[in-house]
Amino acid sequence: MALINENFLKLSESYLFTEIARKVNAYKEEHPKADVISLGIGDVTQPLAPAVIEALHKATDEMAIATTFRGYGPERGYDFLREAIVENDFRSRGIDIEADEVFVSDGAKSDTGNFQELLSAKCVVAVTDPVYPVYIDANTMAGREIVKLPCTAENGFVPELPTGHVDVIYLCYPNNPTGTTLTKEQLKVWVDYAIRENALIFYDAAYEAYIQSEEVPHSIYDIADAKQCAVEFHSYSKTAGFTGIRCGYTVVPKTLRASLNKLWNRRQSTKFNGTSYLAQRAAEAIYTPKGKTQIKTTIAYYMENARMMRKALTGMGFKVYGGIDAPYLWVQTPGSMTSWEFFDWMLHSAHVVCTPGVGFGVQGEGYVRLTAFGTHENTEKALRRIDSKL
Ligand code: PLP
């Protein structure tokens, strides 16, 4: 008999965004005329940069000719992209990462979800609370014990070190969902802990491109010795609007214990057949002078939304966190409203979709997450509507 992996039965019934979509669709069916604006799911709205489009067209044309056609690519990704990553994301910041420590992927969701496969089911895993749900779900599927590290307004959303030993710590900065960051000193505390405890840090830098403040580190490898204990995940989804194109990368230093670099290569060569040539050429274009300027303009566009939202919501009397070095705002619900109560109020009264904070963990109760990925027009309209319904 084919027995199922019973760990799957421990997962919460539906993925957070599936539940939100169900509620929003039900509301739209009952109120077909309502103009619902989503400031909920973290998808982008602005088109790809012209440099990226140009690269996609060029790569497509190459695919039409036998002499330039490409089939299966190298497992770790094409050299042209891995070299561009190393040069622009690391060496230019004084960080020494080599091209064979970079693995190109179809995005950070797959890699942050899959990397744990290299570890024993006995490893104890720590995640922040609230947290991007993928880290918990992937480790629940693998049957691991999970320790939660509360991130609250009281501790400034900075997780405290676990009281006992843990083997793996997932950190995501700039943070989804709170939109907050760690300073170098705060991040160093975790690197020191990981080295002391023989633990690994899985560092999700998906929102690194949104950092505005000088003092906020763009990579965990900004901290000396992090190459001994940290794997870092990157995504082009929010950096350059690649949510539909699909491309990202993971850095697995060769200096990590247990030859994780070799093991990840082994795992990928069995289970993953590479990111498309088109997506990789598109990603390479982000690192050209034109591409850099164009993606910065789009990021500035979203960060202007974040600024507008912070200002307007604070003016309405809300307590707002994040939104300075991240496209997310973490907003305390008014009075004693729960996250889902406020979600319902926003949907029914203002026709605005937010994400209930409790969906990211128990410490998210009493908060909602708003994203800055809308258009200026919709963001302004949503803010006006919230204000008028208060
Ligand atoms: N990591 C975090 C923290 C995210 O918020 C997201 C997307 O929302 C991802 C990873 C996934 O990124 P990708 O689109 O590259 O799979």
Short mmCIF file of C-alpha atoms and ligand atoms in Angstrom, two decimals:
data_model
loop_
_atom_site.label_atom_id
_atom_site.label_comp_id
_atom_site.label_asym_id
_atom_site.label_seq_id
_atom_site.Cartn_x
_atom_site.Cartn_y
_atom_site.Cartn_z
CA MET A 1 0.00 0.00 0.00
CA ALA A 2 1.23 3.47 -0.81
CA LEU A 3 1.44 5.17 2.58
CA ILE A 4 1.54 8.92 2.57
CA ASN A 5 4.10 11.08 4.34
CA GLU A 6 2.10 11.80 7.48
CA ASN A 7 4.02 15.00 8.08
CA PHE A 8 1.87 16.54 5.35
CA LEU A 9 -1.15 16.06 7.63
CA LYS A 10 0.51 18.38 10.15
CA LEU A 11 0.44 21.29 7.69
CA SER A 12 -2.19 23.95 8.16
CA GLU A 13 -5.16 23.28 5.90
CA SER A 14 -4.55 25.85 3.23
CA TYR A 15 -1.71 28.08 2.22
CA LEU A 16 -2.34 31.61 3.57
CA PHE A 17 -2.73 33.24 0.17
CA THR A 18 -5.13 30.55 -1.03
CA GLU A 19 -7.40 31.37 1.92
CA ILE A 20 -7.19 35.10 1.20
CA ALA A 21 -7.98 34.52 -2.49
CA ARG A 22 -10.99 32.39 -1.48
CA LYS A 23 -12.36 35.17 0.75
CA VAL A 24 -11.72 37.89 -1.84
CA ASN A 25 -13.32 35.86 -4.64
CA ALA A 26 -16.39 35.12 -2.51
CA TYR A 27 -16.72 38.85 -1.77
CA LYS A 28 -16.34 39.78 -5.43
CA GLU A 29 -18.99 37.25 -6.44
CA GLU A 30 -21.44 38.76 -3.96
CA HIS A 31 -20.44 42.34 -4.91
CA PRO A 32 -19.50 42.24 -8.60
CA LYS A 33 -19.40 46.04 -8.82
CA ALA A 34 -16.91 46.51 -5.98
CA ASP A 35 -13.54 47.81 -7.20
CA VAL A 36 -11.28 45.75 -4.95
CA ILE A 37 -7.64 46.94 -4.65
CA SER A 38 -5.05 44.44 -3.49
CA LEU A 39 -2.32 45.58 -1.18
CA GLY A 40 -2.13 41.98 0.01
CA ILE A 41 -0.10 39.37 -1.87
CA GLY A 42 3.45 40.43 -2.62
CA ASP A 43 3.25 40.43 -6.41
CA VAL A 44 4.61 43.31 -8.44
CA THR A 45 2.65 45.49 -10.87
CA GLN A 46 5.28 47.29 -12.97
CA PRO A 47 6.50 45.77 -16.26
CA LEU A 48 9.98 44.39 -16.84
CA ALA A 49 12.81 46.86 -17.52
CA PRO A 50 13.43 47.65 -21.22
CA ALA A 51 16.96 46.18 -20.94
CA VAL A 52 15.43 42.91 -19.75
CA ILE A 53 12.88 42.87 -22.58
CA GLU A 54 15.67 43.52 -25.09
CA ALA A 55 17.67 40.60 -23.68
CA LEU A 56 14.62 38.33 -23.83
CA HIS A 57 14.01 39.21 -27.50
CA LYS A 58 17.66 38.62 -28.35
CA ALA A 59 17.75 35.27 -26.54
CA THR A 60 14.51 34.22 -28.24
CA ASP A 61 16.02 35.01 -31.65
CA GLU A 62 19.07 32.91 -30.77
CA MET A 63 16.76 30.00 -30.02
CA ALA A 64 15.37 30.25 -33.58
CA ILE A 65 18.73 29.47 -35.23
CA ALA A 66 20.46 26.09 -35.08
CA THR A 67 23.94 27.57 -34.48
CA THR A 68 22.86 29.67 -31.48
CA PHE A 69 20.08 27.43 -30.14
CA ARG A 70 20.57 26.26 -26.52
CA GLY A 71 19.24 23.08 -24.99
CA TYR A 72 19.98 21.89 -21.46
CA GLY A 73 22.25 24.39 -19.73
CA PRO A 74 24.91 23.91 -17.05
CA GLU A 75 23.38 22.70 -13.78
CA ARG A 76 24.64 25.61 -11.66
CA GLY A 77 23.60 28.16 -14.26
CA TYR A 78 25.42 29.77 -17.18
CA ASP A 79 28.85 31.28 -16.49
CA PHE A 80 27.76 34.63 -17.93
CA LEU A 81 25.15 35.04 -15.18
CA ARG A 82 27.16 33.59 -12.30
CA GLU A 83 30.10 35.87 -13.18
CA ALA A 84 27.79 38.90 -13.32
CA ILE A 85 26.33 37.97 -9.92
CA VAL A 86 29.72 37.56 -8.28
CA GLU A 87 31.03 40.81 -9.73
CA ASN A 88 28.00 43.03 -9.07
CA ASP A 89 26.34 41.62 -5.96
CA PHE A 90 29.49 40.67 -4.04
CA ARG A 91 32.94 41.78 -5.28
CA SER A 92 31.77 45.35 -5.86
CA ARG A 93 30.80 45.37 -2.17
CA GLY A 94 34.12 43.93 -1.06
CA ILE A 95 32.76 40.39 -0.52
CA ASP A 96 34.76 37.48 -1.84
CA ILE A 97 32.35 34.94 -3.38
CA GLU A 98 33.43 32.68 -6.24
CA ALA A 99 31.30 31.73 -9.25
CA ASP A 100 31.27 28.05 -8.25
CA GLU A 101 29.62 29.04 -4.96
CA VAL A 102 26.63 30.44 -6.87
CA PHE A 103 23.72 28.25 -8.00
CA VAL A 104 21.20 29.84 -10.33
CA SER A 105 17.63 28.74 -9.65
CA ASP A 106 14.04 29.38 -10.66
CA GLY A 107 13.56 31.59 -7.59
CA ALA A 108 14.01 31.75 -3.86
CA LYS A 109 10.81 29.92 -2.95
CA SER A 110 12.12 26.64 -4.39
CA ASP A 111 15.56 27.01 -2.86
CA THR A 112 14.47 28.19 0.61
CA GLY A 113 11.98 25.30 0.57
CA ASN A 114 14.33 22.64 -0.82
CA PHE A 115 17.70 23.34 0.78
CA GLN A 116 16.65 21.67 4.06
CA GLU A 117 16.66 18.32 2.19
CA LEU A 118 20.43 18.22 2.69
CA LEU A 119 19.98 18.03 6.46
CA SER A 120 18.95 15.26 8.81
CA ALA A 121 15.34 15.12 10.01
CA LYS A 122 16.82 15.31 13.52
CA CYS A 123 18.00 18.89 13.07
CA VAL A 124 16.17 21.41 15.21
CA VAL A 125 15.16 24.43 13.16
CA ALA A 126 14.53 27.97 14.42
CA VAL A 127 12.36 30.47 12.57
CA THR A 128 11.21 33.94 13.49
CA ASP A 129 7.56 34.49 14.40
CA PRO A 130 6.04 36.06 12.26
CA VAL A 131 7.72 34.36 9.30
CA TYR A 132 7.50 33.67 5.55
CA PRO A 133 5.48 30.41 5.77
CA VAL A 134 7.64 28.40 3.33
CA TYR A 135 10.40 27.77 5.90
CA ILE A 136 7.95 26.24 8.37
CA ASP A 137 5.98 24.23 5.83
CA ALA A 138 9.09 22.73 4.19
CA ASN A 139 10.50 21.65 7.56
CA THR A 140 7.13 20.34 8.72
CA MET A 141 6.97 18.18 5.58
CA ALA A 142 10.39 16.81 6.57
CA GLY A 143 9.19 16.11 10.14
CA ARG A 144 11.57 18.48 11.95
CA GLU A 145 11.14 20.13 15.33
CA ILE A 146 10.63 23.87 14.87
CA VAL A 147 11.49 26.51 17.46
CA LYS A 148 9.86 29.95 17.15
CA LEU A 149 11.74 33.17 17.85
CA PRO A 150 9.20 35.91 18.65
CA CYS A 151 9.66 39.23 16.84
CA THR A 152 7.44 41.82 18.47
CA ALA A 153 7.17 45.57 18.80
CA GLU A 154 8.65 45.13 22.30
CA ASN A 155 11.92 43.64 21.01
CA GLY A 156 11.94 45.93 17.96
CA PHE A 157 11.29 42.86 15.73
CA VAL A 158 14.83 41.66 16.46
CA PRO A 159 14.80 37.95 17.38
CA GLU A 160 16.55 36.94 20.57
CA LEU A 161 18.96 34.00 20.56
CA PRO A 162 17.28 30.66 21.36
CA THR A 163 17.58 29.56 24.97
CA GLY A 164 18.62 26.03 23.90
CA HIS A 165 20.65 24.67 21.01
CA VAL A 166 19.26 24.81 17.47
CA ASP A 167 20.92 23.46 14.33
CA VAL A 168 19.47 25.74 11.69
CA ILE A 169 18.19 29.31 11.80
CA TYR A 170 16.21 30.93 9.00
CA LEU A 171 16.64 34.69 8.87
CA CYS A 172 15.04 36.96 6.29
CA TYR A 173 16.16 40.60 6.06
CA PRO A 174 14.74 42.97 4.96
CA ASN A 175 11.94 41.01 6.54
CA ASN A 176 8.80 39.63 5.07
CA PRO A 177 6.31 40.30 6.63
CA THR A 178 7.40 43.02 9.11
CA GLY A 179 9.45 45.10 6.65
CA THR A 180 12.10 45.59 9.34
CA THR A 181 15.88 45.08 9.06
CA LEU A 182 18.89 44.09 11.18
CA THR A 183 22.03 46.15 11.60
CA LYS A 184 25.46 44.55 11.05
CA GLU A 185 25.91 44.30 14.82
CA GLN A 186 22.56 42.53 15.25
CA LEU A 187 23.35 40.12 12.41
CA LYS A 188 26.81 39.43 13.84
CA VAL A 189 25.19 38.14 17.04
CA TRP A 190 23.61 35.39 14.90
CA VAL A 191 26.78 34.59 12.98
CA ASP A 192 28.66 34.26 16.29
CA TYR A 193 25.90 32.02 17.67
CA ALA A 194 25.93 29.78 14.57
CA ILE A 195 29.71 29.36 14.70
CA ARG A 196 29.66 28.67 18.44
CA GLU A 197 26.82 26.14 18.16
CA ASN A 198 27.92 24.50 14.89
CA ALA A 199 24.64 25.67 13.41
CA LEU A 200 23.73 26.90 9.94
CA ILE A 201 22.01 30.14 9.00
CA PHE A 202 19.74 30.13 5.97
CA TYR A 203 19.67 33.81 5.05
CA ASP A 204 16.89 34.95 2.74
CA ALA A 205 17.91 38.21 1.04
CA ALA A 206 14.94 38.35 -1.37
CA TYR A 207 14.33 42.05 -0.57
CA GLU A 208 17.96 43.19 -0.47
CA ALA A 209 17.45 45.58 -3.42
CA TYR A 210 14.99 47.63 -1.34
CA ILE A 211 17.57 48.66 1.27
CA GLN A 212 17.90 52.45 1.36
CA SER A 213 19.81 53.00 4.62
CA GLU A 214 23.61 52.96 4.42
CA GLU A 215 24.07 50.97 7.62
CA VAL A 216 21.83 48.02 6.69
CA PRO A 217 23.84 45.04 5.36
CA HIS A 218 22.93 43.77 1.86
CA SER A 219 24.36 40.31 2.47
CA ILE A 220 25.11 38.16 5.50
CA TYR A 221 28.63 37.81 4.04
CA ASP A 222 29.16 41.44 5.05
CA ILE A 223 29.80 39.86 8.45
CA ALA A 224 33.26 38.34 8.83
CA ASP A 225 33.13 34.52 9.18
CA ALA A 226 29.58 34.18 7.79
CA LYS A 227 31.02 32.06 4.97
CA GLN A 228 31.61 29.37 7.61
CA CYS A 229 27.97 29.15 8.63
CA ALA A 230 25.56 30.78 6.15
CA VAL A 231 23.75 29.94 2.92
CA GLU A 232 22.21 32.99 1.22
CA PHE A 233 19.15 33.03 -1.03
CA HIS A 234 18.48 35.72 -3.64
CA SER A 235 15.52 36.37 -5.90
CA TYR A 236 15.01 38.57 -8.95
CA SER A 237 11.25 38.56 -8.33
CA LYS A 238 11.08 41.80 -6.41
CA THR A 239 14.48 43.13 -7.50
CA ALA A 240 13.44 43.24 -11.15
CA GLY A 241 9.82 42.11 -11.49
CA PHE A 242 10.70 38.47 -12.29
CA THR A 243 7.71 36.92 -10.45
CA GLY A 244 6.53 35.57 -13.81
CA ILE A 245 9.92 35.05 -15.49
CA ARG A 246 11.31 33.03 -12.54
CA CYS A 247 14.98 33.36 -11.66
CA GLY A 248 17.06 33.67 -8.51
CA TYR A 249 20.22 32.21 -7.03
CA THR A 250 21.66 30.67 -3.91
CA VAL A 251 25.15 31.12 -2.51
CA VAL A 252 26.61 27.98 -0.92
CA PRO A 253 30.17 28.78 0.22
CA LYS A 254 32.74 26.02 -0.18
CA THR A 255 33.92 26.83 3.35
CA LEU A 256 30.70 25.46 4.89
CA ARG A 257 30.91 22.24 6.88
CA ALA A 258 29.86 18.88 5.45
CA SER A 259 30.68 19.90 1.85
CA LEU A 260 27.24 21.43 1.47
CA ASN A 261 28.35 23.05 -1.80
CA LYS A 262 29.01 19.59 -3.30
CA LEU A 263 25.85 18.11 -1.82
CA TRP A 264 23.66 20.93 -3.15
CA ASN A 265 25.23 20.47 -6.58
CA ARG A 266 24.49 16.75 -6.33
CA ARG A 267 20.90 17.37 -5.27
CA GLN A 268 20.28 19.94 -7.98
CA SER A 269 21.77 17.81 -10.72
CA THR A 270 19.31 15.03 -9.84
CA LYS A 271 16.17 17.03 -9.12
CA PHE A 272 16.52 20.29 -11.05
CA ASN A 273 17.26 20.76 -14.72
CA GLY A 274 18.20 24.40 -14.66
CA THR A 275 16.59 27.77 -15.18
CA SER A 276 15.69 28.60 -18.77
CA TYR A 277 18.33 30.25 -20.96
CA LEU A 278 15.90 33.09 -21.62
CA ALA A 279 15.42 33.79 -17.90
CA GLN A 280 19.17 33.75 -17.31
CA ARG A 281 19.86 36.17 -20.18
CA ALA A 282 17.08 38.37 -18.77
CA ALA A 283 18.73 38.28 -15.34
CA GLU A 284 22.14 39.09 -16.83
CA ALA A 285 20.63 42.26 -18.35
CA ILE A 286 19.83 43.58 -14.86
CA TYR A 287 23.56 43.96 -14.29
CA THR A 288 24.21 46.12 -17.38
CA PRO A 289 24.50 49.90 -16.79
CA LYS A 290 21.09 50.45 -18.44
CA GLY A 291 19.50 47.56 -16.57
CA LYS A 292 20.82 48.80 -13.21
CA THR A 293 19.38 52.27 -13.74
CA GLN A 294 16.03 50.92 -14.92
CA ILE A 295 15.48 48.52 -12.04
CA LYS A 296 16.47 51.24 -9.56
CA THR A 297 13.75 53.46 -11.05
CA THR A 298 11.11 50.78 -10.49
CA ILE A 299 12.30 50.11 -6.94
CA ALA A 300 12.13 53.87 -6.27
CA TYR A 301 8.57 53.83 -7.62
CA TYR A 302 7.53 51.15 -5.11
CA MET A 303 9.43 52.83 -2.29
CA GLU A 304 7.54 56.05 -3.02
CA ASN A 305 4.35 54.03 -2.41
CA ALA A 306 5.84 52.79 0.85
CA ARG A 307 6.65 56.37 1.89
CA MET A 308 3.14 57.52 0.98
CA MET A 309 1.57 54.64 2.89
CA ARG A 310 3.68 55.19 6.01
CA LYS A 311 2.83 58.89 6.03
CA ALA A 312 -0.90 58.48 5.39
CA LEU A 313 -1.45 55.54 7.76
CA THR A 314 0.56 57.18 10.55
CA GLY A 315 -1.51 60.32 9.99
CA MET A 316 -4.68 58.24 10.41
CA GLY A 317 -3.40 57.14 13.80
CA PHE A 318 -2.11 53.66 12.91
CA LYS A 319 1.08 52.29 14.41
CA VAL A 320 3.20 51.41 11.38
CA TYR A 321 6.49 49.46 11.18
CA GLY A 322 8.72 48.71 8.19
CA GLY A 323 8.40 50.34 4.79
CA ILE A 324 11.73 52.18 5.05
CA ASP A 325 14.15 49.55 3.70
CA ALA A 326 11.48 47.12 2.50
CA PRO A 327 8.34 47.10 0.36
CA TYR A 328 6.24 45.85 3.31
CA LEU A 329 4.43 47.74 6.05
CA TRP A 330 3.44 46.00 9.25
CA VAL A 331 0.41 47.79 10.61
CA GLN A 332 -1.09 47.31 14.06
CA THR A 333 -4.85 46.74 13.93
CA PRO A 334 -6.97 49.38 15.67
CA GLY A 335 -8.44 48.76 19.11
CA SER A 336 -8.63 45.09 19.95
CA MET A 337 -9.41 43.90 16.41
CA THR A 338 -7.84 40.61 15.38
CA SER A 339 -5.90 40.37 12.12
CA TRP A 340 -8.76 38.59 10.32
CA GLU A 341 -11.37 41.01 11.73
CA PHE A 342 -9.39 43.92 10.36
CA PHE A 343 -8.88 42.06 7.06
CA ASP A 344 -12.67 41.64 6.80
CA TRP A 345 -13.26 45.29 7.70
CA MET A 346 -10.75 46.48 5.07
CA LEU A 347 -12.30 44.23 2.41
CA HIS A 348 -15.93 44.99 3.19
CA SER A 349 -15.65 48.71 4.04
CA ALA A 350 -12.71 49.99 1.97
CA HIS A 351 -12.54 47.22 -0.66
CA VAL A 352 -8.84 46.89 0.07
CA VAL A 353 -7.08 43.54 0.47
CA CYS A 354 -4.37 43.22 3.11
CA THR A 355 -2.69 40.14 4.55
CA PRO A 356 -3.68 39.14 8.09
CA GLY A 357 -0.55 39.13 10.23
CA VAL A 358 -1.63 36.03 12.13
CA GLY A 359 -1.18 34.08 8.88
CA PHE A 360 2.57 34.53 9.39
CA GLY A 361 2.56 33.23 12.97
CA VAL A 362 0.90 33.78 16.34
CA GLN A 363 3.02 36.86 17.00
CA GLY A 364 1.45 38.38 13.90
CA GLU A 365 -1.95 38.51 15.60
CA GLY A 366 -3.09 42.10 15.87
CA TYR A 367 -1.23 43.14 12.71
CA VAL A 368 -1.79 43.19 8.96
CA ARG A 369 0.81 43.39 6.21
CA LEU A 370 0.42 45.90 3.40
CA THR A 371 2.62 45.87 0.31
CA ALA A 372 4.00 48.78 -1.68
CA PHE A 373 3.81 46.85 -4.99
CA GLY A 374 0.62 48.53 -6.22
CA THR A 375 0.43 51.35 -8.74
CA HIS A 376 0.63 54.90 -7.32
CA GLU A 377 -3.00 55.45 -8.37
CA ASN A 378 -4.35 52.35 -6.63
CA THR A 379 -2.23 52.92 -3.55
CA GLU A 380 -3.49 56.51 -3.21
CA LYS A 381 -7.06 55.40 -3.85
CA ALA A 382 -6.80 52.62 -1.24
CA LEU A 383 -5.39 55.04 1.36
CA ARG A 384 -8.16 57.57 0.71
CA ARG A 385 -10.79 54.87 1.08
CA ILE A 386 -9.34 53.55 4.34
CA ASP A 387 -9.23 57.11 5.70
CA SER A 388 -12.83 57.82 4.69
CA LYS A 389 -14.14 54.63 6.36
CA LEU A 390 -12.43 55.05 9.72
N1 PLP B 1 11.54 34.66 0.17
C1 PLP B 1 10.71 35.58 0.66
C2 PLP B 1 10.95 36.11 2.00
C3 PLP B 1 9.61 36.00 -0.09
O1 PLP B 1 8.79 36.90 0.42
C4 PLP B 1 9.41 35.46 -1.37
C5 PLP B 1 8.27 35.86 -2.21
O2 PLP B 1 7.32 36.43 -1.83
C6 PLP B 1 10.29 34.50 -1.82
C7 PLP B 1 11.35 34.12 -1.04
C8 PLP B 1 10.07 33.83 -3.13
O3 PLP B 1 10.70 34.43 -4.16
P1 PLP B 1 10.69 33.83 -5.62
O4 PLP B 1 9.63 34.54 -6.38
O5 PLP B 1 12.08 34.10 -6.11
O6 PLP B 1 10.42 32.36 -5.54
#
